[in-house]
mmCIF file of C-alpha atoms and ligand atoms in Angstrom:
data_model
loop_
_atom_site.group_PDB
_atom_site.id
_atom_site.type_symbol
_atom_site.label_atom_id
_atom_site.label_comp_id
_atom_site.label_asym_id
_atom_site.label_seq_id
_atom_site.Cartn_x
_atom_site.Cartn_y
_atom_site.Cartn_z
ATOM 1 C CA UNK G 1 0.000 0.000 0.000
ATOM 2 C CA UNK G 2 1.263 3.467 -0.761
ATOM 3 C CA UNK G 3 -1.001 5.620 1.405
ATOM 4 C CA UNK G 4 1.802 6.542 3.791
ATOM 5 C CA UNK G 5 3.217 8.847 1.109
ATOM 6 C CA UNK G 6 1.645 12.291 0.748
ATOM 7 C CA UNK G 7 1.320 13.441 -2.868
ATOM 8 C CA UNK G 8 3.508 16.499 -2.210
ATOM 9 C CA UNK G 9 6.403 14.342 -1.055
ATOM 10 C CA UNK G 10 5.817 11.356 -3.327
ATOM 11 C CA UNK G 11 8.973 10.648 -5.238
ATOM 12 C CA UNK G 12 9.813 10.791 -8.885
ATOM 13 C CA UNK G 13 10.834 7.411 -10.273
ATOM 14 C CA UNK G 14 13.859 7.361 -12.529
ATOM 15 C CA UNK G 15 13.842 4.166 -14.534
ATOM 16 C CA UNK G 16 16.736 2.717 -16.505
ATOM 17 C CA UNK G 17 16.827 -0.532 -18.436
ATOM 18 C CA UNK G 18 20.435 -1.476 -17.786
ATOM 19 C CA UNK G 19 22.700 -1.333 -14.743
ATOM 20 C CA UNK G 20 25.322 0.563 -16.750
ATOM 21 C CA UNK G 21 22.779 3.319 -17.403
ATOM 22 C CA UNK G 22 21.972 3.575 -13.688
ATOM 23 C CA UNK G 23 25.469 3.548 -12.122
ATOM 24 C CA UNK G 24 26.109 7.284 -12.274
ATOM 25 C CA UNK G 25 22.746 8.003 -10.663
ATOM 26 C CA UNK G 26 23.155 5.677 -7.689
ATOM 27 C CA UNK G 27 26.537 7.312 -6.993
ATOM 28 C CA UNK G 28 24.833 10.717 -6.702
ATOM 29 C CA UNK G 29 21.977 9.573 -4.458
ATOM 30 C CA UNK G 30 21.769 11.294 -1.026
ATOM 31 C CA UNK G 31 20.620 9.229 1.989
ATOM 32 C CA UNK G 32 20.344 6.107 -0.149
ATOM 33 C CA UNK G 33 18.060 3.343 1.067
ATOM 34 C CA UNK G 34 17.494 0.082 -0.779
ATOM 35 C CA UNK G 35 14.160 -1.703 -0.839
ATOM 36 C CA UNK G 36 13.862 -5.104 -2.526
ATOM 37 C CA UNK G 37 10.506 -6.123 -3.925
ATOM 38 C CA UNK G 38 9.280 -8.354 -6.763
ATOM 39 C CA UNK G 39 12.829 -9.451 -7.546
ATOM 40 C CA UNK G 40 13.914 -5.863 -8.048
ATOM 41 C CA UNK G 41 16.027 -3.371 -6.082
ATOM 42 C CA UNK G 42 14.570 0.095 -5.582
ATOM 43 C CA UNK G 43 16.934 2.854 -4.471
ATOM 44 C CA UNK G 44 15.213 5.584 -2.475
ATOM 45 C CA UNK G 45 16.884 8.873 -1.651
ATOM 46 C CA UNK G 46 17.316 12.442 -2.786
ATOM 47 C CA UNK G 47 18.837 13.917 -5.906
ATOM 48 C CA UNK G 48 19.153 17.693 -6.118
ATOM 49 C CA UNK G 49 16.826 18.007 -3.148
ATOM 50 C CA UNK G 50 14.081 15.968 -4.854
ATOM 51 C CA UNK G 51 12.797 12.670 -3.464
ATOM 52 C CA UNK G 52 13.497 9.975 -6.052
ATOM 53 C CA UNK G 53 13.362 6.232 -6.511
ATOM 54 C CA UNK G 54 15.912 4.753 -8.888
ATOM 55 C CA UNK G 55 14.947 1.454 -10.468
ATOM 56 C CA UNK G 56 15.902 -0.892 -13.248
ATOM 57 C CA UNK G 57 12.984 -1.676 -15.526
ATOM 58 C CA UNK G 58 14.794 -4.862 -16.607
ATOM 59 C CA UNK G 59 14.653 -5.622 -20.298
ATOM 60 C CA UNK G 60 11.514 -6.063 -22.392
ATOM 61 C CA UNK G 61 7.905 -4.967 -22.145
ATOM 62 C CA UNK G 62 6.634 -7.381 -19.484
ATOM 63 C CA UNK G 63 9.550 -6.776 -17.121
ATOM 64 C CA UNK G 64 9.226 -3.025 -17.569
ATOM 65 C CA UNK G 65 5.476 -3.131 -16.916
ATOM 66 C CA UNK G 66 6.050 -5.087 -13.700
ATOM 67 C CA UNK G 67 8.635 -2.589 -12.498
ATOM 68 C CA UNK G 68 6.366 0.351 -13.317
ATOM 69 C CA UNK G 69 3.457 -1.281 -11.481
ATOM 70 C CA UNK G 70 5.611 -1.964 -8.428
ATOM 71 C CA UNK G 71 6.817 1.648 -8.419
ATOM 72 C CA UNK G 72 3.249 2.913 -8.451
ATOM 73 C CA UNK G 73 1.578 0.395 -6.137
ATOM 74 C CA UNK G 74 4.341 -0.224 -3.644
ATOM 75 C CA UNK G 75 6.430 2.941 -3.665
ATOM 76 C CA UNK G 76 3.710 5.486 -4.397
ATOM 77 C CA UNK G 77 5.706 7.381 -6.990
ATOM 78 C CA UNK G 78 4.076 10.464 -8.481
ATOM 79 C CA UNK G 79 5.653 10.395 -11.925
ATOM 80 C CA UNK G 80 7.965 8.143 -13.926
ATOM 81 C CA UNK G 81 10.847 9.259 -16.084
ATOM 82 C CA UNK G 82 12.770 6.779 -18.217
ATOM 83 C CA UNK G 83 16.360 7.361 -19.275
ATOM 84 C CA UNK G 84 17.999 4.773 -21.457
ATOM 85 C CA UNK G 85 19.453 3.946 -24.832
ATOM 86 C CA UNK G 86 17.754 3.033 -28.097
ATOM 87 C CA UNK G 87 18.437 2.183 -31.702
ATOM 88 C CA UNK G 88 18.052 5.041 -34.189
ATOM 89 C CA UNK G 89 15.441 4.317 -36.876
ATOM 90 C CA UNK G 90 14.461 7.719 -38.229
ATOM 91 C CA UNK G 91 16.508 9.405 -40.905
ATOM 92 C CA UNK G 92 19.208 11.560 -39.366
ATOM 93 C CA UNK G 93 18.886 9.994 -35.918
ATOM 94 C CA UNK G 94 22.533 9.145 -35.265
ATOM 95 C CA UNK G 95 24.571 7.458 -32.555
ATOM 96 C CA UNK G 96 25.122 10.036 -29.777
ATOM 97 C CA UNK G 97 21.871 11.901 -30.561
ATOM 98 C CA UNK G 98 19.071 12.037 -28.021
ATOM 99 C CA UNK G 99 15.388 11.268 -28.643
ATOM 100 C CA UNK G 100 12.750 12.621 -26.276
ATOM 101 C CA UNK G 101 9.506 10.673 -26.682
ATOM 102 C CA UNK G 102 6.252 12.405 -27.576
ATOM 103 C CA UNK G 103 4.435 9.053 -27.724
ATOM 104 C CA UNK G 104 4.946 5.291 -28.011
ATOM 105 C CA UNK G 105 3.801 2.393 -30.197
ATOM 106 C CA UNK G 106 4.290 -1.353 -29.648
ATOM 107 C CA UNK G 107 5.807 -2.430 -32.947
ATOM 108 C CA UNK G 108 5.340 -6.163 -32.228
ATOM 109 C CA UNK G 109 1.669 -5.978 -31.295
ATOM 110 C CA UNK G 110 -0.492 -7.475 -34.041
ATOM 111 C CA UNK G 111 -4.017 -8.724 -33.273
ATOM 112 C CA UNK G 112 -5.130 -8.233 -36.884
ATOM 113 C CA UNK G 113 -7.546 -8.888 -38.425
ATOM 114 C CA UNK G 114 -9.499 -8.630 -35.169
ATOM 115 C CA UNK G 115 -7.991 -5.216 -34.460
ATOM 116 C CA UNK G 116 -5.978 -2.884 -36.678
ATOM 117 C CA UNK G 117 -2.288 -3.711 -36.739
ATOM 118 C CA UNK G 118 -0.399 -2.144 -33.767
ATOM 119 C CA UNK G 119 -3.628 -1.296 -31.913
ATOM 120 C CA UNK G 120 -3.624 -2.340 -28.267
ATOM 121 C CA UNK G 121 -6.757 -4.495 -27.969
ATOM 122 C CA UNK G 122 -9.518 -3.143 -25.729
ATOM 123 C CA UNK G 123 -7.797 0.210 -25.324
ATOM 124 C CA UNK G 124 -9.018 1.428 -28.706
ATOM 125 C CA UNK G 125 -5.696 3.081 -29.361
ATOM 126 C CA UNK G 126 -2.320 2.430 -30.895
ATOM 127 C CA UNK G 127 -0.167 5.136 -29.382
ATOM 128 C CA UNK G 128 0.287 6.148 -25.776
ATOM 129 C CA UNK G 129 1.250 9.775 -25.173
ATOM 130 C CA UNK G 130 4.045 10.993 -22.972
ATOM 131 C CA UNK G 131 3.044 13.706 -20.502
ATOM 132 C CA UNK G 132 3.431 17.042 -22.310
ATOM 133 C CA UNK G 133 4.728 19.078 -19.361
ATOM 134 C CA UNK G 134 7.295 16.490 -18.225
ATOM 135 C CA UNK G 135 8.360 15.948 -21.824
ATOM 136 C CA UNK G 136 8.981 19.669 -22.319
ATOM 137 C CA UNK G 137 11.195 19.663 -19.211
ATOM 138 C CA UNK G 138 13.056 16.582 -20.424
ATOM 139 C CA UNK G 139 13.620 18.159 -23.823
ATOM 140 C CA UNK G 140 15.133 21.248 -22.190
ATOM 141 C CA UNK G 141 17.230 19.024 -19.927
ATOM 142 C CA UNK G 142 18.523 17.004 -22.891
ATOM 143 C CA UNK G 143 19.487 20.165 -24.783
ATOM 144 C CA UNK G 144 21.239 21.570 -21.708
ATOM 145 C CA UNK G 145 23.011 18.253 -21.109
ATOM 146 C CA UNK G 146 24.388 18.089 -24.639
ATOM 147 C CA UNK G 147 25.393 21.749 -24.513
ATOM 148 C CA UNK G 148 27.228 21.153 -21.237
ATOM 149 C CA UNK G 149 29.438 18.585 -22.913
ATOM 150 C CA UNK G 150 32.538 20.368 -24.222
ATOM 151 C CA UNK G 151 32.423 20.514 -28.047
ATOM 152 C CA UNK G 152 28.925 19.064 -28.245
ATOM 153 C CA UNK G 153 29.259 15.667 -26.681
ATOM 154 C CA UNK G 154 32.938 15.458 -25.846
ATOM 155 C CA UNK G 155 34.363 15.200 -22.337
ATOM 156 C CA UNK G 156 37.996 15.083 -21.332
ATOM 157 C CA UNK G 157 39.001 11.447 -21.199
ATOM 158 C CA UNK G 158 35.823 10.241 -22.886
ATOM 159 C CA UNK G 159 36.451 7.397 -25.272
ATOM 160 C CA UNK G 160 33.591 8.296 -27.579
ATOM 161 C CA UNK G 161 32.473 11.807 -28.420
ATOM 162 C CA UNK G 162 29.680 13.088 -30.619
ATOM 163 C CA UNK G 163 30.297 16.555 -31.974
ATOM 164 C CA UNK G 164 27.111 17.882 -33.534
ATOM 165 C CA UNK G 165 24.849 15.550 -31.522
ATOM 166 C CA UNK G 166 21.181 16.601 -31.759
ATOM 167 C CA UNK G 167 18.075 16.307 -29.631
ATOM 168 C CA UNK G 168 14.996 14.991 -31.492
ATOM 169 C CA UNK G 169 11.420 14.760 -30.300
ATOM 170 C CA UNK G 170 8.932 12.209 -31.636
ATOM 171 C CA UNK G 171 7.540 8.700 -31.719
ATOM 172 C CA UNK G 172 9.401 5.772 -30.117
ATOM 173 C CA UNK G 173 8.591 2.147 -30.955
ATOM 174 C CA UNK G 174 8.977 -0.603 -28.349
ATOM 175 C CA UNK G 175 8.990 -4.359 -28.798
ATOM 176 C CA UNK G 176 10.520 -7.550 -27.463
ATOM 177 C CA UNK G 177 13.297 -7.670 -30.006
ATOM 178 C CA UNK G 178 16.798 -6.222 -30.208
ATOM 179 C CA UNK G 179 16.687 -4.829 -33.739
ATOM 180 C CA UNK G 180 20.071 -5.492 -35.264
ATOM 181 C CA UNK G 181 19.947 -5.657 -39.025
ATOM 182 C CA UNK G 182 19.786 -2.982 -41.703
ATOM 183 C CA UNK G 183 17.072 -4.850 -43.590
ATOM 184 C CA UNK G 184 15.104 -5.675 -40.433
ATOM 185 C CA UNK G 185 15.250 -2.065 -39.356
ATOM 186 C CA UNK G 186 14.172 -0.807 -42.804
ATOM 187 C CA UNK G 187 11.194 -3.176 -42.874
ATOM 188 C CA UNK G 188 10.180 -2.106 -39.375
ATOM 189 C CA UNK G 189 10.451 1.603 -40.170
ATOM 190 C CA UNK G 190 8.568 1.273 -43.474
ATOM 191 C CA UNK G 191 5.754 -0.826 -41.966
ATOM 192 C CA UNK G 192 5.243 1.665 -39.152
ATOM 193 C CA UNK G 193 5.427 4.581 -41.566
ATOM 194 C CA UNK G 194 2.862 2.964 -43.895
ATOM 195 C CA UNK G 195 0.479 2.683 -40.948
ATOM 196 C CA UNK G 196 0.973 6.373 -40.148
ATOM 197 C CA UNK G 197 3.585 6.031 -37.419
ATOM 198 C CA UNK G 198 6.805 7.832 -38.351
ATOM 199 C CA UNK G 199 9.197 6.410 -35.801
ATOM 200 C CA UNK G 200 12.472 7.921 -34.599
ATOM 201 C CA UNK G 201 13.894 5.177 -32.399
ATOM 202 C CA UNK G 202 13.361 1.593 -31.291
ATOM 203 C CA UNK G 203 13.775 0.115 -27.825
ATOM 204 C CA UNK G 204 12.208 -2.572 -25.652
ATOM 205 C CA UNK G 205 10.373 -0.972 -22.711
ATOM 206 C CA UNK G 206 8.949 2.526 -23.199
ATOM 207 C CA UNK G 207 5.512 1.695 -24.625
ATOM 208 C CA UNK G 208 4.868 -0.796 -21.823
ATOM 209 C CA UNK G 209 5.626 1.759 -19.110
ATOM 210 C CA UNK G 210 3.526 4.340 -20.971
ATOM 211 C CA UNK G 211 0.577 1.933 -20.988
ATOM 212 C CA UNK G 212 0.873 1.212 -17.257
ATOM 213 C CA UNK G 213 1.107 4.949 -16.497
ATOM 214 C CA UNK G 214 -1.959 5.556 -18.648
ATOM 215 C CA UNK G 215 -3.856 2.908 -16.659
ATOM 216 C CA UNK G 216 -2.950 4.619 -13.375
ATOM 217 C CA UNK G 217 -3.266 8.195 -14.658
ATOM 218 C CA UNK G 218 0.369 8.934 -13.850
ATOM 219 C CA UNK G 219 2.593 11.273 -15.899
ATOM 220 C CA UNK G 220 5.371 9.551 -17.821
ATOM 221 C CA UNK G 221 8.199 10.854 -19.973
ATOM 222 C CA UNK G 222 11.199 9.209 -21.579
ATOM 223 C CA UNK G 223 14.511 10.167 -23.058
ATOM 224 C CA UNK G 224 16.707 7.762 -25.011
ATOM 225 C CA UNK G 225 20.259 8.280 -26.170
ATOM 226 C CA UNK G 226 20.978 6.600 -29.479
ATOM 227 C CA UNK G 227 23.461 3.786 -28.900
ATOM 228 C CA UNK G 228 23.259 2.174 -32.351
ATOM 229 C CA UNK G 229 21.434 2.413 -35.668
ATOM 230 C CA UNK G 230 19.576 -0.920 -35.238
ATOM 231 C CA UNK G 231 21.611 -2.153 -38.218
ATOM 232 C CA UNK G 232 24.194 -4.844 -38.905
ATOM 233 C CA UNK G 233 26.707 -3.293 -36.488
ATOM 234 C CA UNK G 234 24.174 -2.676 -33.683
ATOM 235 C CA UNK G 235 25.487 -5.641 -31.677
ATOM 236 C CA UNK G 236 28.929 -3.992 -31.604
ATOM 237 C CA UNK G 237 27.856 -0.346 -31.245
ATOM 238 C CA UNK G 238 25.325 -1.025 -28.488
ATOM 239 C CA UNK G 239 27.588 -2.589 -25.799
ATOM 240 C CA UNK G 240 30.388 -0.156 -26.525
ATOM 241 C CA UNK G 241 28.049 2.809 -26.102
ATOM 242 C CA UNK G 242 26.444 1.381 -22.981
ATOM 243 C CA UNK G 243 29.798 0.787 -21.309
ATOM 244 C CA UNK G 244 31.420 4.066 -22.280
ATOM 245 C CA UNK G 245 28.745 6.717 -22.612
ATOM 246 C CA UNK G 246 25.262 5.800 -21.359
ATOM 247 C CA UNK G 247 25.838 6.436 -17.666
ATOM 248 C CA UNK G 248 27.340 9.884 -18.289
ATOM 249 C CA UNK G 249 24.462 10.945 -20.522
ATOM 250 C CA UNK G 250 21.851 9.652 -18.059
ATOM 251 C CA UNK G 251 23.487 11.488 -15.172
ATOM 252 C CA UNK G 252 23.745 14.777 -17.074
ATOM 253 C CA UNK G 253 20.141 14.662 -18.244
ATOM 254 C CA UNK G 254 18.642 13.629 -14.916
ATOM 255 C CA UNK G 255 20.582 16.368 -13.099
ATOM 256 C CA UNK G 256 19.357 19.008 -15.531
ATOM 257 C CA UNK G 257 15.809 17.651 -15.346
ATOM 258 C CA UNK G 258 15.587 17.572 -11.541
ATOM 259 C CA UNK G 259 16.909 21.135 -11.313
ATOM 260 C CA UNK G 260 13.869 22.346 -13.279
ATOM 261 C CA UNK G 261 11.235 20.091 -11.677
HETATM 262 N N1 SAH R 301 22.144 -8.646 -23.203
HETATM 263 C C1 SAH R 301 22.042 -7.237 -23.465
HETATM 264 C C2 SAH R 301 20.630 -6.908 -23.717
HETATM 265 C C3 SAH R 301 20.393 -5.517 -24.094
HETATM 266 S S1 SAH R 301 18.892 -5.336 -24.918
HETATM 267 C C4 SAH R 301 22.679 -6.497 -22.324
HETATM 268 O O1 SAH R 301 22.205 -6.585 -21.187
HETATM 269 O O2 SAH R 301 23.716 -5.875 -22.548
HETATM 270 C C5 SAH R 301 19.015 -3.679 -25.467
HETATM 271 C C6 SAH R 301 18.578 -2.626 -24.497
HETATM 272 O O3 SAH R 301 18.838 -1.345 -25.047
HETATM 273 C C7 SAH R 301 17.075 -2.629 -24.240
HETATM 274 O O4 SAH R 301 16.845 -2.197 -22.935
HETATM 275 C C8 SAH R 301 16.515 -1.659 -25.291
HETATM 276 O O5 SAH R 301 15.516 -0.829 -24.740
HETATM 277 C C9 SAH R 301 17.706 -0.804 -25.725
HETATM 278 N N2 SAH R 301 18.083 -0.849 -27.155
HETATM 279 C C10 SAH R 301 19.201 -0.247 -27.630
HETATM 280 N N3 SAH R 301 19.336 -0.474 -28.957
HETATM 281 C C11 SAH R 301 18.278 -1.239 -29.342
HETATM 282 C C12 SAH R 301 17.895 -1.817 -30.589
HETATM 283 N N4 SAH R 301 18.629 -1.664 -31.686
HETATM 284 N N5 SAH R 301 16.759 -2.571 -30.624
HETATM 285 C C13 SAH R 301 16.010 -2.745 -29.498
HETATM 286 N N6 SAH R 301 16.361 -2.230 -28.284
HETATM 287 C C14 SAH R 301 17.474 -1.477 -28.192
#
């Protein structure tokens, strides 16, 4: 039960998919306290004077939905913000860029011909919106984070740097598949586009968390740094990016975001 938490003090949940994405955030946490529930560790504490819960969604839609539900039901969070990495699908969405989600689609959901392709049965909708106000703050935070990196994405000692990195805003597709082939990624992009869903990036959790937040009437926003182009070299680009860059980007963006909350 979550009734012990007053709305004014209810924390913001910061979700990451991978431990590497979360490391930098746990290091910054003030008065850290760990709570284990449903096979997950939840880190409670303060970041920039704001009460937060840091959690790993785990990978894939079901795992992410479980984590989101636990955050809402058990920890009484007030809003959920996802920071993670994704494959770039849209034209001009490059490794090192950042995509802030306006809405989400489940690219592997297909109950046709009973329901239109991609529609979530019994919800009467295909896309789930991110919260507009939180998303605007995240967009600002992402721009500030990139600008704070010397020469647009470079940091002294950083192994990878991304001069000219851009922040995009648009549709993110989620599904239980690591998309790692140029042809596979083209087919996915074209099929979504043909159905009226011009997608910028692909990942494995966002749409599930968006659906849970919609069910509970909780604001949700997500930012994804592009780790790979979901093409034939995605399996090489992804782990390299996650190990070298993801944690730094997540930390920068969350810090900027919490300052404006
Ligand atoms: N065994 C790997 C699994 C990572 S799955 C590991 O733990 O290192 C990839 C993760 O990054 C997911 O959380 C997904 O949301 C995101 N992601 C990054 N690039 C992706 C792509 N090309 N396709 C799908 N998900 C991607």
